[in-house]
Structures are given as structure tokens and as C-alpha cells.
PDB file of C-alpha atoms in Angstrom:
ATOM      1  CA  MET A   1      12.355 -69.480   7.120  1.00  0.00           C
ATOM      2  CA  TRP A   2      10.304 -69.879   4.267  1.00  0.00           C
ATOM      3  CA  ARG A   3       9.879 -66.626   2.255  1.00  0.00           C
ATOM      4  CA  ARG A   4       7.032 -67.248  -0.196  1.00  0.00           C
ATOM      5  CA  GLY A   5       7.570 -66.210  -3.934  1.00  0.00           C
ATOM      6  CA  GLY A   6       4.326 -65.462  -5.671  1.00  0.00           C
ATOM      7  CA  VAL A   7       3.107 -68.737  -7.709  1.00  0.00           C
ATOM      8  CA  PRO A   8       3.173 -67.943 -11.539  1.00  0.00           C
ATOM      9  CA  ARG A   9      -0.184 -67.239 -13.358  1.00  0.00           C
ATOM     10  CA  PRO A  10      -1.956 -70.395 -14.761  1.00  0.00           C
ATOM     11  CA  HIS A  11      -1.269 -68.633 -18.627  1.00  0.00           C
ATOM     12  CA  ARG A  12       1.874 -69.827 -20.166  1.00  0.00           C
ATOM     13  CA  SER A  13       3.474 -68.193 -23.306  1.00  0.00           C
ATOM     14  CA  SER A  14       5.173 -71.517 -24.472  1.00  0.00           C
ATOM     15  CA  PRO A  15       2.395 -74.171 -25.942  1.00  0.00           C
ATOM     16  CA  ARG A  16       3.951 -76.802 -24.427  1.00  0.00           C
ATOM     17  CA  SER A  17       3.285 -75.587 -20.890  1.00  0.00           C
ATOM     18  CA  ARG A  18      -0.325 -75.911 -21.522  1.00  0.00           C
ATOM     19  CA  ARG A  19      -0.505 -79.509 -22.312  1.00  0.00           C
ATOM     20  CA  ARG A  20      -1.687 -82.133 -19.747  1.00  0.00           C
ATOM     21  CA  ARG A  21       1.267 -83.763 -18.247  1.00  0.00           C
ATOM     22  CA  GLN A  22       2.046 -86.503 -15.952  1.00  0.00           C
ATOM     23  CA  CYS A  23       3.040 -84.888 -12.481  1.00  0.00           C
ATOM     24  CA  HIS A  24       5.269 -85.435  -9.423  1.00  0.00           C
ATOM     25  CA  GLY A  25       2.799 -85.685  -6.525  1.00  0.00           C
ATOM     26  CA  ARG A  26       2.907 -86.453  -2.768  1.00  0.00           C
ATOM     27  CA  ASP A  27       0.854 -89.244  -2.790  1.00  0.00           C
ATOM     28  CA  ARG A  28       0.570 -91.457  -5.760  1.00  0.00           C
ATOM     29  CA  GLY A  29      -3.330 -91.767  -5.396  1.00  0.00           C
ATOM     30  CA  SER A  30      -4.181 -88.023  -5.265  1.00  0.00           C
ATOM     31  CA  HIS A  31      -1.653 -85.955  -6.550  1.00  0.00           C
ATOM     32  CA  GLN A  32      -0.052 -87.940  -9.727  1.00  0.00           C
ATOM     33  CA  GLY A  33      -1.733 -88.539 -13.067  1.00  0.00           C
ATOM     34  CA  VAL A  34      -3.403 -86.568 -15.901  1.00  0.00           C
ATOM     35  CA  SER A  35      -4.885 -83.335 -14.478  1.00  0.00           C
ATOM     36  CA  ASP A  36      -6.445 -80.277 -16.239  1.00  0.00           C
ATOM     37  CA  VAL A  37      -4.337 -77.914 -14.175  1.00  0.00           C
ATOM     38  CA  PRO A  38      -1.255 -76.456 -16.010  1.00  0.00           C
ATOM     39  CA  LYS A  39       2.017 -78.296 -14.792  1.00  0.00           C
ATOM     40  CA  LEU A  40       5.073 -76.489 -13.674  1.00  0.00           C
ATOM     41  CA  ARG A  41       8.286 -77.332 -14.827  1.00  0.00           C
ATOM     42  CA  SER A  42      10.354 -76.999 -11.933  1.00  0.00           C
ATOM     43  CA  PHE A  43      13.861 -77.214 -10.509  1.00  0.00           C
ATOM     44  CA  ILE A  44      15.433 -76.373  -6.774  1.00  0.00           C
ATOM     45  CA  ALA A  45      18.639 -74.593  -7.149  1.00  0.00           C
ATOM     46  CA  ILE A  46      21.043 -72.033  -5.304  1.00  0.00           C
ATOM     47  CA  GLU A  47      20.472 -68.481  -6.660  1.00  0.00           C
ATOM     48  CA  LEU A  48      23.194 -66.203  -6.854  1.00  0.00           C
ATOM     49  CA  ASP A  49      23.122 -62.704  -5.863  1.00  0.00           C
ATOM     50  CA  ARG A  50      23.851 -59.543  -7.926  1.00  0.00           C
ATOM     51  CA  PRO A  51      27.511 -59.298  -6.830  1.00  0.00           C
ATOM     52  CA  THR A  52      28.375 -62.665  -7.440  1.00  0.00           C
ATOM     53  CA  LYS A  53      26.909 -62.595 -11.228  1.00  0.00           C
ATOM     54  CA  GLU A  54      28.877 -59.395 -11.658  1.00  0.00           C
ATOM     55  CA  ARG A  55      31.978 -60.950 -10.631  1.00  0.00           C
ATOM     56  CA  ILE A  56      31.526 -64.277 -12.784  1.00  0.00           C
ATOM     57  CA  ALA A  57      30.506 -61.996 -15.894  1.00  0.00           C
ATOM     58  CA  GLY A  58      33.700 -60.143 -15.356  1.00  0.00           C
ATOM     59  CA  TRP A  59      36.033 -63.064 -15.068  1.00  0.00           C
ATOM     60  CA  VAL A  60      34.330 -64.611 -17.836  1.00  0.00           C
ATOM     61  CA  SER A  61      34.668 -61.795 -20.057  1.00  0.00           C
ATOM     62  CA  ARG A  62      38.586 -61.579 -19.698  1.00  0.00           C
ATOM     63  CA  ILE A  63      38.894 -65.466 -20.549  1.00  0.00           C
ATOM     64  CA  ARG A  64      36.514 -66.580 -23.326  1.00  0.00           C
ATOM     65  CA  GLU A  65      37.312 -66.326 -26.711  1.00  0.00           C
ATOM     66  CA  PRO A  66      34.915 -65.363 -29.792  1.00  0.00           C
ATOM     67  CA  ASP A  67      33.252 -69.187 -30.445  1.00  0.00           C
ATOM     68  CA  ASP A  68      30.390 -69.557 -32.450  1.00  0.00           C
ATOM     69  CA  ARG A  69      30.185 -73.247 -31.342  1.00  0.00           C
ATOM     70  CA  ILE A  70      28.862 -71.731 -27.782  1.00  0.00           C
ATOM     71  CA  ARG A  71      25.746 -69.888 -27.210  1.00  0.00           C
ATOM     72  CA  TRP A  72      26.645 -68.028 -23.747  1.00  0.00           C
ATOM     73  CA  THR A  73      23.812 -67.554 -21.472  1.00  0.00           C
ATOM     74  CA  ALA A  74      22.820 -64.299 -19.798  1.00  0.00           C
ATOM     75  CA  PRO A  75      23.742 -63.970 -15.830  1.00  0.00           C
ATOM     76  CA  ALA A  76      19.859 -63.956 -15.275  1.00  0.00           C
ATOM     77  CA  THR A  77      19.656 -67.475 -15.939  1.00  0.00           C
ATOM     78  CA  TRP A  78      22.955 -68.302 -13.652  1.00  0.00           C
ATOM     79  CA  HIS A  79      22.353 -70.938 -10.822  1.00  0.00           C
ATOM     80  CA  VAL A  80      23.443 -74.190  -9.038  1.00  0.00           C
ATOM     81  CA  THR A  81      21.015 -76.683  -9.979  1.00  0.00           C
ATOM     82  CA  LEU A  82      20.421 -78.997  -6.569  1.00  0.00           C
ATOM     83  CA  ARG A  83      17.803 -81.314  -8.068  1.00  0.00           C
ATOM     84  CA  PHE A  84      15.480 -81.148 -11.555  1.00  0.00           C
ATOM     85  CA  LEU A  85      12.020 -82.140 -10.899  1.00  0.00           C
ATOM     86  CA  GLY A  86      10.503 -81.787 -13.930  1.00  0.00           C
ATOM     87  CA  ASP A  87       6.710 -81.183 -14.399  1.00  0.00           C
ATOM     88  CA  ILE A  88       4.643 -80.736 -10.869  1.00  0.00           C
ATOM     89  CA  ASP A  89       1.360 -79.980  -9.842  1.00  0.00           C
ATOM     90  CA  PRO A  90       1.120 -76.384  -8.461  1.00  0.00           C
ATOM     91  CA  ASN A  91      -0.679 -78.184  -5.392  1.00  0.00           C
ATOM     92  CA  PHE A  92       2.579 -79.897  -4.685  1.00  0.00           C
ATOM     93  CA  VAL A  93       4.359 -76.462  -3.995  1.00  0.00           C
ATOM     94  CA  ALA A  94       2.911 -76.262  -0.527  1.00  0.00           C
ATOM     95  CA  PRO A  95       4.111 -79.676   0.918  1.00  0.00           C
ATOM     96  CA  LEU A  96       7.140 -79.481  -0.760  1.00  0.00           C
ATOM     97  CA  ARG A  97       8.063 -75.910   0.668  1.00  0.00           C
ATOM     98  CA  ASP A  98       7.148 -77.683   4.378  1.00  0.00           C
ATOM     99  CA  THR A  99       9.305 -80.317   3.927  1.00  0.00           C
ATOM    100  CA  LEU A 100      12.404 -78.722   2.413  1.00  0.00           C
ATOM    101  CA  ARG A 101      12.058 -76.234   5.369  1.00  0.00           C
ATOM    102  CA  GLU A 102      11.866 -79.127   7.929  1.00  0.00           C
ATOM    103  CA  GLN A 103      14.985 -80.824   6.191  1.00  0.00           C
ATOM    104  CA  LEU A 104      16.882 -77.597   5.924  1.00  0.00           C
ATOM    105  CA  ARG A 105      16.577 -76.126   9.183  1.00  0.00           C
ATOM    106  CA  ASP A 106      19.765 -77.145  11.173  1.00  0.00           C
ATOM    107  CA  VAL A 107      21.716 -76.423   7.639  1.00  0.00           C
ATOM    108  CA  PRO A 108      23.952 -73.003   8.172  1.00  0.00           C
ATOM    109  CA  PRO A 109      24.944 -70.890   5.658  1.00  0.00           C
ATOM    110  CA  PHE A 110      28.287 -71.539   3.748  1.00  0.00           C
ATOM    111  CA  ARG A 111      30.817 -70.487   1.089  1.00  0.00           C
ATOM    112  CA  THR A 112      31.922 -72.437  -1.983  1.00  0.00           C
ATOM    113  CA  GLU A 113      34.827 -71.457  -4.056  1.00  0.00           C
ATOM    114  CA  TRP A 114      34.579 -71.920  -7.715  1.00  0.00           C
ATOM    115  CA  ASP A 115      37.662 -71.487 -10.166  1.00  0.00           C
ATOM    116  CA  ARG A 116      37.829 -73.732 -13.508  1.00  0.00           C
ATOM    117  CA  LEU A 117      35.956 -72.975 -16.574  1.00  0.00           C
ATOM    118  CA  ALA A 118      35.000 -76.397 -18.519  1.00  0.00           C
ATOM    119  CA  PRO A 119      33.022 -78.742 -20.570  1.00  0.00           C
ATOM    120  CA  PHE A 120      30.112 -80.382 -18.811  1.00  0.00           C
ATOM    121  CA  PRO A 121      30.082 -83.649 -18.381  1.00  0.00           C
ATOM    122  CA  PRO A 122      33.379 -84.269 -19.000  1.00  0.00           C
ATOM    123  CA  GLY A 123      34.145 -86.665 -21.823  1.00  0.00           C
ATOM    124  CA  ARG A 124      33.902 -86.754 -25.632  1.00  0.00           C
ATOM    125  CA  ARG A 125      30.322 -85.210 -25.716  1.00  0.00           C
ATOM    126  CA  PRO A 126      30.084 -82.359 -23.591  1.00  0.00           C
ATOM    127  CA  ILE A 127      26.606 -80.311 -23.523  1.00  0.00           C
ATOM    128  CA  VAL A 128      27.596 -77.022 -21.714  1.00  0.00           C
ATOM    129  CA  MET A 129      30.589 -75.168 -20.447  1.00  0.00           C
ATOM    130  CA  ALA A 130      30.347 -74.620 -16.953  1.00  0.00           C
ATOM    131  CA  LEU A 131      32.143 -73.122 -13.809  1.00  0.00           C
ATOM    132  CA  HIS A 132      33.198 -76.116 -11.161  1.00  0.00           C
ATOM    133  CA  PRO A 133      33.989 -75.683  -7.545  1.00  0.00           C
ATOM    134  CA  LYS A 134      37.383 -76.374  -5.925  1.00  0.00           C
ATOM    135  CA  HIS A 135      35.565 -78.442  -3.610  1.00  0.00           C
ATOM    136  CA  ASP A 136      31.683 -79.814  -3.328  1.00  0.00           C
ATOM    137  CA  ALA A 137      31.698 -81.373  -0.058  1.00  0.00           C
ATOM    138  CA  ASP A 138      29.141 -78.874   1.529  1.00  0.00           C
ATOM    139  CA  LEU A 139      26.848 -78.500  -1.747  1.00  0.00           C
ATOM    140  CA  ARG A 140      26.732 -82.671  -1.632  1.00  0.00           C
ATOM    141  CA  ILE A 141      25.405 -82.309   1.848  1.00  0.00           C
ATOM    142  CA  LEU A 142      22.777 -79.848   0.915  1.00  0.00           C
ATOM    143  CA  ALA A 143      21.753 -81.360  -2.194  1.00  0.00           C
ATOM    144  CA  ALA A 144      21.461 -85.167  -0.297  1.00  0.00           C
ATOM    145  CA  LYS A 145      19.321 -83.273   2.321  1.00  0.00           C
ATOM    146  CA  VAL A 146      16.938 -82.183  -0.785  1.00  0.00           C
ATOM    147  CA  GLU A 147      17.120 -85.624  -1.881  1.00  0.00           C
ATOM    148  CA  LYS A 148      15.648 -86.655   1.486  1.00  0.00           C
ATOM    149  CA  ALA A 149      12.707 -84.073   1.595  1.00  0.00           C
ATOM    150  CA  LEU A 150      11.750 -85.431  -2.141  1.00  0.00           C
ATOM    151  CA  ALA A 151      11.922 -88.982  -0.754  1.00  0.00           C
ATOM    152  CA  GLU A 152       9.625 -88.014   2.100  1.00  0.00           C
ATOM    153  CA  LEU A 153       7.331 -86.761  -0.825  1.00  0.00           C
ATOM    154  CA  ARG A 154       7.351 -90.099  -2.269  1.00  0.00           C
ATOM    155  CA  MET A 155       9.048 -88.614  -5.195  1.00  0.00           C
ATOM    156  CA  SER A 156      11.172 -91.411  -7.242  1.00  0.00           C
ATOM    157  CA  ARG A 157      15.119 -90.920  -6.179  1.00  0.00           C
ATOM    158  CA  GLU A 158      17.595 -89.016  -8.483  1.00  0.00           C
ATOM    159  CA  ARG A 159      19.897 -92.113  -9.951  1.00  0.00           C
ATOM    160  CA  ARG A 160      22.728 -89.695 -11.020  1.00  0.00           C
ATOM    161  CA  ARG A 161      25.383 -88.809  -8.938  1.00  0.00           C
ATOM    162  CA  PHE A 162      25.365 -85.167  -7.718  1.00  0.00           C
ATOM    163  CA  ASN A 163      27.987 -83.214  -9.636  1.00  0.00           C
ATOM    164  CA  ALA A 164      27.843 -79.445  -8.812  1.00  0.00           C
ATOM    165  CA  HIS A 165      28.364 -77.030 -11.740  1.00  0.00           C
ATOM    166  CA  LEU A 166      27.152 -73.602 -12.941  1.00  0.00           C
ATOM    167  CA  THR A 167      26.300 -73.658 -16.535  1.00  0.00           C
ATOM    168  CA  LEU A 168      27.528 -70.494 -18.545  1.00  0.00           C
ATOM    169  CA  GLY A 169      27.141 -71.391 -21.927  1.00  0.00           C
ATOM    170  CA  ARG A 170      25.927 -74.220 -24.152  1.00  0.00           C
ATOM    171  CA  PHE A 171      27.238 -75.669 -27.220  1.00  0.00           C
ATOM    172  CA  ARG A 172      25.269 -75.272 -30.429  1.00  0.00           C
ATOM    173  CA  GLY A 173      24.296 -78.722 -32.112  1.00  0.00           C
ATOM    174  CA  ARG A 174      27.299 -81.576 -31.704  1.00  0.00           C
ATOM    175  CA  ALA A 175      29.851 -81.384 -29.450  1.00  0.00           C
ATOM    176  CA  PRO A 176      32.610 -79.290 -30.831  1.00  0.00           C
ATOM    177  CA  SER A 177      36.182 -80.931 -31.613  1.00  0.00           C
ATOM    178  CA  PRO A 178      38.476 -80.584 -30.186  1.00  0.00           C
ATOM    179  CA  VAL A 179      36.802 -80.110 -26.727  1.00  0.00           C
ATOM    180  CA  PRO A 180      37.635 -76.705 -25.255  1.00  0.00           C
ATOM    181  CA  SER A 181      40.251 -76.809 -22.830  1.00  0.00           C
ATOM    182  CA  PRO A 182      39.547 -76.222 -19.146  1.00  0.00           C
ATOM    183  CA  HIS A 183      40.557 -72.621 -17.840  1.00  0.00           C
ATOM    184  CA  SER A 184      41.413 -72.232 -14.418  1.00  0.00           C
ATOM    185  CA  GLU A 185      41.721 -68.722 -12.665  1.00  0.00           C
ATOM    186  CA  GLY A 186      44.182 -67.815  -9.751  1.00  0.00           C
ATOM    187  CA  ALA A 187      41.455 -66.295  -7.344  1.00  0.00           C
ATOM    188  CA  PRO A 188      38.542 -68.412  -7.380  1.00  0.00           C
ATOM    189  CA  ILE A 189      35.036 -67.132  -7.517  1.00  0.00           C
ATOM    190  CA  VAL A 190      32.953 -67.044  -4.007  1.00  0.00           C
ATOM    191  CA  ILE A 191      29.734 -68.277  -3.999  1.00  0.00           C
ATOM    192  CA  PRO A 192      28.084 -67.660  -0.794  1.00  0.00           C
ATOM    193  CA  VAL A 193      24.976 -70.074   0.063  1.00  0.00           C
ATOM    194  CA  ARG A 194      22.404 -68.643   2.236  1.00  0.00           C
ATOM    195  CA  GLU A 195      19.284 -69.881   1.211  1.00  0.00           C
ATOM    196  CA  VAL A 196      17.660 -72.566  -1.155  1.00  0.00           C
ATOM    197  CA  THR A 197      15.082 -71.488  -4.143  1.00  0.00           C
ATOM    198  CA  LEU A 198      12.235 -73.277  -5.927  1.00  0.00           C
ATOM    199  CA  PHE A 199      11.951 -72.400  -9.412  1.00  0.00           C
ATOM    200  CA  GLU A 200       9.290 -72.728 -12.253  1.00  0.00           C
ATOM    201  CA  SER A 201      11.469 -72.685 -15.491  1.00  0.00           C
ATOM    202  CA  GLU A 202       9.111 -71.716 -18.432  1.00  0.00           C
ATOM    203  CA  LEU A 203      10.408 -72.547 -22.191  1.00  0.00           C
ATOM    204  CA  ALA A 204      10.314 -69.481 -24.267  1.00  0.00           C
ATOM    205  CA  PRO A 205      11.876 -69.029 -27.726  1.00  0.00           C
ATOM    206  CA  ARG A 206      14.541 -66.977 -26.287  1.00  0.00           C
ATOM    207  CA  GLY A 207      15.473 -69.406 -23.586  1.00  0.00           C
ATOM    208  CA  ALA A 208      14.174 -70.428 -20.531  1.00  0.00           C
ATOM    209  CA  VAL A 209      12.784 -67.906 -18.167  1.00  0.00           C
ATOM    210  CA  HIS A 210      12.880 -68.924 -14.344  1.00  0.00           C
ATOM    211  CA  HIS A 211      10.119 -67.961 -11.933  1.00  0.00           C
ATOM    212  CA  GLU A 212      10.671 -67.856  -8.344  1.00  0.00           C
ATOM    213  CA  MET A 213       7.868 -69.751  -6.292  1.00  0.00           C
ATOM    214  CA  GLY A 214       9.514 -69.745  -2.774  1.00  0.00           C
ATOM    215  CA  ARG A 215      12.894 -70.284  -0.941  1.00  0.00           C
ATOM    216  CA  VAL A 216      14.185 -71.794   2.503  1.00  0.00           C
ATOM    217  CA  VAL A 217      16.680 -69.413   4.085  1.00  0.00           C
ATOM    218  CA  LEU A 218      19.200 -71.538   5.948  1.00  0.00           C
ATOM    219  CA  ALA A 219      19.798 -71.468   9.656  1.00  0.00           C
ATOM    220  CA  GLY A 220      21.921 -68.720  11.220  1.00  0.00           C
TER     221      GLY A 220
END
């Protein structure tokens, strides 16, 4: 079942969203190209409910230390990205909605456990501090279904390997040295996955603001 969210107003507070930009489209001859219609900077993600955000916020407040190298993000922005889309035409929202609904119609709801706060991506130049899952098999299956839906709409394939993470903070400027050590919690945070949401990400001076454009409720 798809529950429609209101498509955001064409007016954008950020000048960047007013530019004419290359967009993704269903058909290369009709939807792609330069258009006068403001594009929507979009992504597909798992949205967290309020109780889950409260549990994560409480957990993070107990373990994090004051560190001016990290800008911690607000719970309102927390989500698990399945696929970043970039700039899309508003007319692409409806076919995307229908194709996602078709691809996900047999996917049942599931639960995931998250138990480790660590820099992401791993290595010497991390960008964010993120929460990581104990196991990600179900998340990978879901992301693959989303990717298949996008392939049907002739969108270019994501070349990077899907790596589930939940961004909680961003490093200011260059990556810190030494890189903060991972932290594990004894009792994992359970994140239920019941639906997939299509968001617009509006760039603003104080950070991105996310507008829901619709969601697919998983089977069952």
C-alpha cells in the first residue's frame, strides 16, 4: 500500500534548488534533460519512528563525549538511506511510486538490530559518525529491490556497494586524527522496518530539511 505524502511546493528557500538542473527520468527522450520545473533533490530511505529515535538519542547521550570535531545531527534528520537519487523531475515521482510499490509488494516487515557507533566510511578519512547494524542481510535484500525498481525506470545503477548505516554526526572539516574508536553497546537498538519512504532533501543554512513525498508500506 502506498500512502501519498504532499509533494512539496515549487518554491524553495535555497537558491540552489531554483537552478535548472539535469534530472533523472523514466524515458531518456522525455523526462531527462534541462527543464524549467524546479527539480527535487531526493532519496529513498527507512524512516525511524519516534520511540526508536528516543531510544537512540538516549543511548548516544550516554556514550558520546564533548568533541568539537563532530557536529551531531538532530533526531528529526535520522534515517537509513537505501538509495540517494539526486535531482529528479516532479513528474518522475508518480512512476517511481508505482514501480516501488510493485517491487516491494511481497517484502514483509522485519526488525534490525544496531549496536555499534563508529566512523563511516571505515578507514583513514571518515565523513560521519554512524550507527551500524549487527547484521544487514535483510537490509541488503530491501536495497536490492529498490535498485531493481530504479533499473526498470532506466536510472543509472548505483556502483557503490550498499553499506547500511545511520548517520548521527558529521566531522567538521578534515577527518580527525586519531579517528574516534568504535563503541559497542551491550543491548542493541531495535529498528523496525515497516515501510520505505521517498523524501525530498531541501538544502538550508542550518542543514537539510526532509519532506516526505510518499511511502510504500511493506506487505503484512
